[in-house]
XYZ file of C-alpha atoms in Angstrom:
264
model
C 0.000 0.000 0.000
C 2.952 2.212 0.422
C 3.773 4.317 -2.865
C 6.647 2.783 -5.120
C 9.762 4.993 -4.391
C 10.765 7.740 -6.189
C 12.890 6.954 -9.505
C 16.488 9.010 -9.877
C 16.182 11.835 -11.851
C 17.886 12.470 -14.972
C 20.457 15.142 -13.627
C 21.971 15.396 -17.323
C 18.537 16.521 -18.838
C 18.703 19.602 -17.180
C 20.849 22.044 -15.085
C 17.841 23.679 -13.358
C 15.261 21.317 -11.608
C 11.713 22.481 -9.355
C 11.049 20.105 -6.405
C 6.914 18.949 -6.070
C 5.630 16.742 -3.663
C 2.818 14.506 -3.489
C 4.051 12.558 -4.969
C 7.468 14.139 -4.597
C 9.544 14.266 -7.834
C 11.718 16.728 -9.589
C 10.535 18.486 -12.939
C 13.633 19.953 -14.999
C 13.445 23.042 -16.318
C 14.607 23.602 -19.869
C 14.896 27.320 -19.682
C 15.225 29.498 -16.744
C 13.486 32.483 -16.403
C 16.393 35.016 -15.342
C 18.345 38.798 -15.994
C 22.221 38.499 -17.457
C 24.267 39.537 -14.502
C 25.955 42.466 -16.368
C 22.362 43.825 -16.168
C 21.962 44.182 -12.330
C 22.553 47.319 -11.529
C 23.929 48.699 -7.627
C 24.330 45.756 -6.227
C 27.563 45.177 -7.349
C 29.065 43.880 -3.676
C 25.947 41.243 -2.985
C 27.004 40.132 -6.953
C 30.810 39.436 -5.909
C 30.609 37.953 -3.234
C 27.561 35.498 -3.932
C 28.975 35.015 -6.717
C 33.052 33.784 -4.860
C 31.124 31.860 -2.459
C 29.359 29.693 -5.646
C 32.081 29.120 -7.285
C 34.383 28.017 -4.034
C 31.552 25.424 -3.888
C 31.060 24.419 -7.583
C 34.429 23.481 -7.655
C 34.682 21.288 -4.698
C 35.560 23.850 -1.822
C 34.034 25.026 1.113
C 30.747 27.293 1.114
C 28.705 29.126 3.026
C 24.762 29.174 2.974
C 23.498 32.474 1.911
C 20.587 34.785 2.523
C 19.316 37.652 0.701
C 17.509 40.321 2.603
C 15.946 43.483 2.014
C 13.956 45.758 0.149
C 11.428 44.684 -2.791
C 12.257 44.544 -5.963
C 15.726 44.664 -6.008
C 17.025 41.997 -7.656
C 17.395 39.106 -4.882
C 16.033 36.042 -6.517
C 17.129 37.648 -9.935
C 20.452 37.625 -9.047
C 20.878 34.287 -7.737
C 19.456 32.820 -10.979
C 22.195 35.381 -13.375
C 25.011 33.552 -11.057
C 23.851 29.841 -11.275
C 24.279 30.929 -15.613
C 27.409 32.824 -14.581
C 29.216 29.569 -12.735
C 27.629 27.512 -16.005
C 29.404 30.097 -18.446
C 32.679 29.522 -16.434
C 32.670 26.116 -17.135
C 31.758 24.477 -13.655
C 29.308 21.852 -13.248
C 26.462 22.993 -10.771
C 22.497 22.592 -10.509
C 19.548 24.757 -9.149
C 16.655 23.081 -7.411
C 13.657 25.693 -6.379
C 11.926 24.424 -3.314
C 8.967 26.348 -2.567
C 8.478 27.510 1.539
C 5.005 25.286 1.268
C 6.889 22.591 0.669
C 9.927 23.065 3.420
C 8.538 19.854 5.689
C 10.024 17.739 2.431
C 13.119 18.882 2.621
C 14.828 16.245 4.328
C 13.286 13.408 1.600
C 15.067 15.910 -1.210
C 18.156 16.282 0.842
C 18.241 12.148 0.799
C 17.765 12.269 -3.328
C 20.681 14.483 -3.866
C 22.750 13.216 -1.411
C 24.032 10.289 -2.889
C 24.509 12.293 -6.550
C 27.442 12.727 -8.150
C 26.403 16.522 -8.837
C 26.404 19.212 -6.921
C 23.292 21.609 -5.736
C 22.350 25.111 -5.262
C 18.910 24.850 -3.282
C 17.247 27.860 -3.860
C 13.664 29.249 -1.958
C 12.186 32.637 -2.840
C 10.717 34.986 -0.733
C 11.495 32.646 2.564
C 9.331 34.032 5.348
C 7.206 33.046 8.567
C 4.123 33.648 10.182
C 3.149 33.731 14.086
C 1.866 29.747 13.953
C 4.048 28.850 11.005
C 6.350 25.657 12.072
C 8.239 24.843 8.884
C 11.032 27.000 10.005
C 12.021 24.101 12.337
C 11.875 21.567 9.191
C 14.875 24.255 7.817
C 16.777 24.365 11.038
C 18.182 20.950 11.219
C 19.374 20.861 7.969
C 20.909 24.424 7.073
C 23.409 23.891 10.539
C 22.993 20.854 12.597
C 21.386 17.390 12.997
C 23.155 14.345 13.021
C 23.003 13.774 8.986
C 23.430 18.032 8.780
C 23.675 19.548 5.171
C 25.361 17.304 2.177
C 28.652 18.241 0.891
C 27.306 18.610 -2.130
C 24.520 21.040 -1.257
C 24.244 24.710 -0.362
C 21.221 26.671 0.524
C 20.214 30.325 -0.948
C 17.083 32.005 0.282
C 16.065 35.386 -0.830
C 13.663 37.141 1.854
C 12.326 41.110 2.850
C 13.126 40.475 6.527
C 16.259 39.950 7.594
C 15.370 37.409 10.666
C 12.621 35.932 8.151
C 9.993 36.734 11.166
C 7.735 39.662 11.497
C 8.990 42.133 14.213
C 5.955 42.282 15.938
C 6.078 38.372 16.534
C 9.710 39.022 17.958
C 8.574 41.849 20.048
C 5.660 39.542 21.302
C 7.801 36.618 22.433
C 9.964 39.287 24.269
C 7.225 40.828 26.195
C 5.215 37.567 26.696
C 7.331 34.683 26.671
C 8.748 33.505 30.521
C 11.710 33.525 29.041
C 12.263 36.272 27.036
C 15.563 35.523 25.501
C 14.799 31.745 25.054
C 11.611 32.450 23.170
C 13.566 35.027 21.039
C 16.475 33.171 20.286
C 14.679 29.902 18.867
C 13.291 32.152 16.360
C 15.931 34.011 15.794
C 18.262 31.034 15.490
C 17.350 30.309 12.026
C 18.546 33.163 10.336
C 21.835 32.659 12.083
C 22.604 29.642 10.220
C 23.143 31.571 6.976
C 27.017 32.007 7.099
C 26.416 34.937 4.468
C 23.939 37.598 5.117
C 24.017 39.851 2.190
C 21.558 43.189 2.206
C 19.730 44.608 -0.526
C 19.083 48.009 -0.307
C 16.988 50.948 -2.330
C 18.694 52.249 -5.080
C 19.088 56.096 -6.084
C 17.734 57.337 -8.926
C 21.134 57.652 -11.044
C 20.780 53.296 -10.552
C 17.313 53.417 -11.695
C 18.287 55.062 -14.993
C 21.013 53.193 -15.247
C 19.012 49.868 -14.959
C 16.938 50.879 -17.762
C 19.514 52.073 -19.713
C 20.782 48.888 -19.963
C 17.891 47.118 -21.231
C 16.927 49.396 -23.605
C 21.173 48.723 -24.825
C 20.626 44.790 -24.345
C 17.833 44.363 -26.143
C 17.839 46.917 -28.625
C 15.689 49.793 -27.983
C 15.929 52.898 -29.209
C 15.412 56.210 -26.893
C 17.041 59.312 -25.920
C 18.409 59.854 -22.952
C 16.077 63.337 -21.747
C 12.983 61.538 -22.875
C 13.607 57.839 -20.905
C 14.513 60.203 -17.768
C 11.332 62.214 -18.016
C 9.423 58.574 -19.198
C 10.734 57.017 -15.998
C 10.738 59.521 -13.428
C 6.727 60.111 -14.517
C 6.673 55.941 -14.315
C 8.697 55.400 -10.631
C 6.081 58.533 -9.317
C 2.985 57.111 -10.477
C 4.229 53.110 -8.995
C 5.278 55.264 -5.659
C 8.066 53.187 -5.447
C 12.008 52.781 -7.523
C 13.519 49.358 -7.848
C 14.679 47.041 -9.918
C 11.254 45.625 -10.823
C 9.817 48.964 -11.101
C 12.508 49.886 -13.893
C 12.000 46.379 -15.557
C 8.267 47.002 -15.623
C 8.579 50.222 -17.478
C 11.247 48.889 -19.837
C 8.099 46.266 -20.430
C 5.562 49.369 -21.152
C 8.575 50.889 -23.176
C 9.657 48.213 -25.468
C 5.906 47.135 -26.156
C 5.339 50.590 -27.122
C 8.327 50.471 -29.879
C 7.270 47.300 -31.110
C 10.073 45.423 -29.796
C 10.521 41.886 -28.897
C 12.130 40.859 -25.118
């Protein structure tokens, strides 16, 4: 009555994989949705050294787990997709698995699948966060820094999140003032962030950046515009979004090539 184990993956068919459960398997991905790195623009010291750290690890060394904090729209989960292509475009061997946060409980039965692969793993989850009852931060715990198996050799862990102790502040401010023991209750949910040996911040960027980032798509891909009508264009755009990031300049690039009739 138990459900026939799950078959090994083709790891050649793909270098990008998405983990599902129920029954769990792992769907390659032919072509990944993702920026060129030369296209990120101001976050030029979360690109080096995310980028060292990957390649220590795709060829064999020692590497740390990483998280990616801060504000919207600026290029987190973007640039951790540019690097995977970066490390392929160098030549190294490496793989991205997605794991959704729903799915976190799992994680040990994936950790068991790619542990005894030849291959070695980026294991990537957007926009990581938790709730007041949410418990699947203790599934993550165990296997980012501890546990008697711990983390594979051949696995590192990248999550991409707005907070930077991937808990509301109100629910840490609530432990403190409720909890019997304050510091107890605080550290066990602050504990989990502290087992990402990089903590790399992601910060607004100026509007200088936000030019530039448009800039550069409109020179990527081949659009046509001068420079004192894009300014006025995207200054008009950022004011009416009430916001300037990375998305926000990617979404009017969107508006701008569609209006030119130009294919992205």
């Amino acid at each position: 009555m138990s459900p026939a184990p799950m078959a090994a993956p083709d790891f050649a068919a793909a270098d990008a994989f998405v983990w599902h459960v129920d029954p769990d398997r792992l769907v390659p991905v032919p072509k990944v949705n993702r920026v060129d790195l030369p296209l990120l623009v101001g976050i030029d010291r979360a690109r080096d050294t995310l980028l060292a750290n990957t390649v220590q690890f795709a060829r064999g060394l020692p590497a740390n787990n990483a998280l990616l904090w801060g504000s919207r729209g600026m290029g987190k989960s973007s640039l951790v997709k540019a690097i995977h292509a970066e490390v392929l475009a160098q030549g190294h061997a490496l793989k991205i698995v997605e794991l959704q946060r729903e799915d976190l409980p799992s994680v040990g039965r994936l950790l068991n699948i790619l542990r005894d692969c030849g291959d070695r793993f980026v294991l990537f989850c957007d926009d990581l966060s938790f709730s007041h009852d949410d418990q699947h931060y203790k599934s993550l715990k165990a296997v980012l820094d501890g546990g008697i198996e711990g983390r594979p050799d051949n696995v590192v862990f990248y999550a991409t999140s707005n907070r930077r102790h991937l808990m509301p502040r109100d629910m840490i401010e609530n432990e403190r003032s409720s909890a019997i023991s304050p510091s107890e209750a605080t550290e066990e949910k602050v504990s989990l962030s502290d087992r990402f040996g990089l903590w790399l911040g992601f910060h607004p960027c100026s509007q200088d950046e936000y030019l530039a980032m448009i800039r550069g798509y409109c020179d990527a891909h081949g659009v046509e515009i001068d420079d004192e009508t894009l300014r006025a264009e995207a200054i008009e755009w950022q004011a009416t979004r009430g916001a300037r990031s990375g998305r926000v300049a990617w979404q009017y690039f969107t508006d701008l090539a569609g209006r030119r009739g130009a294919a992205i």
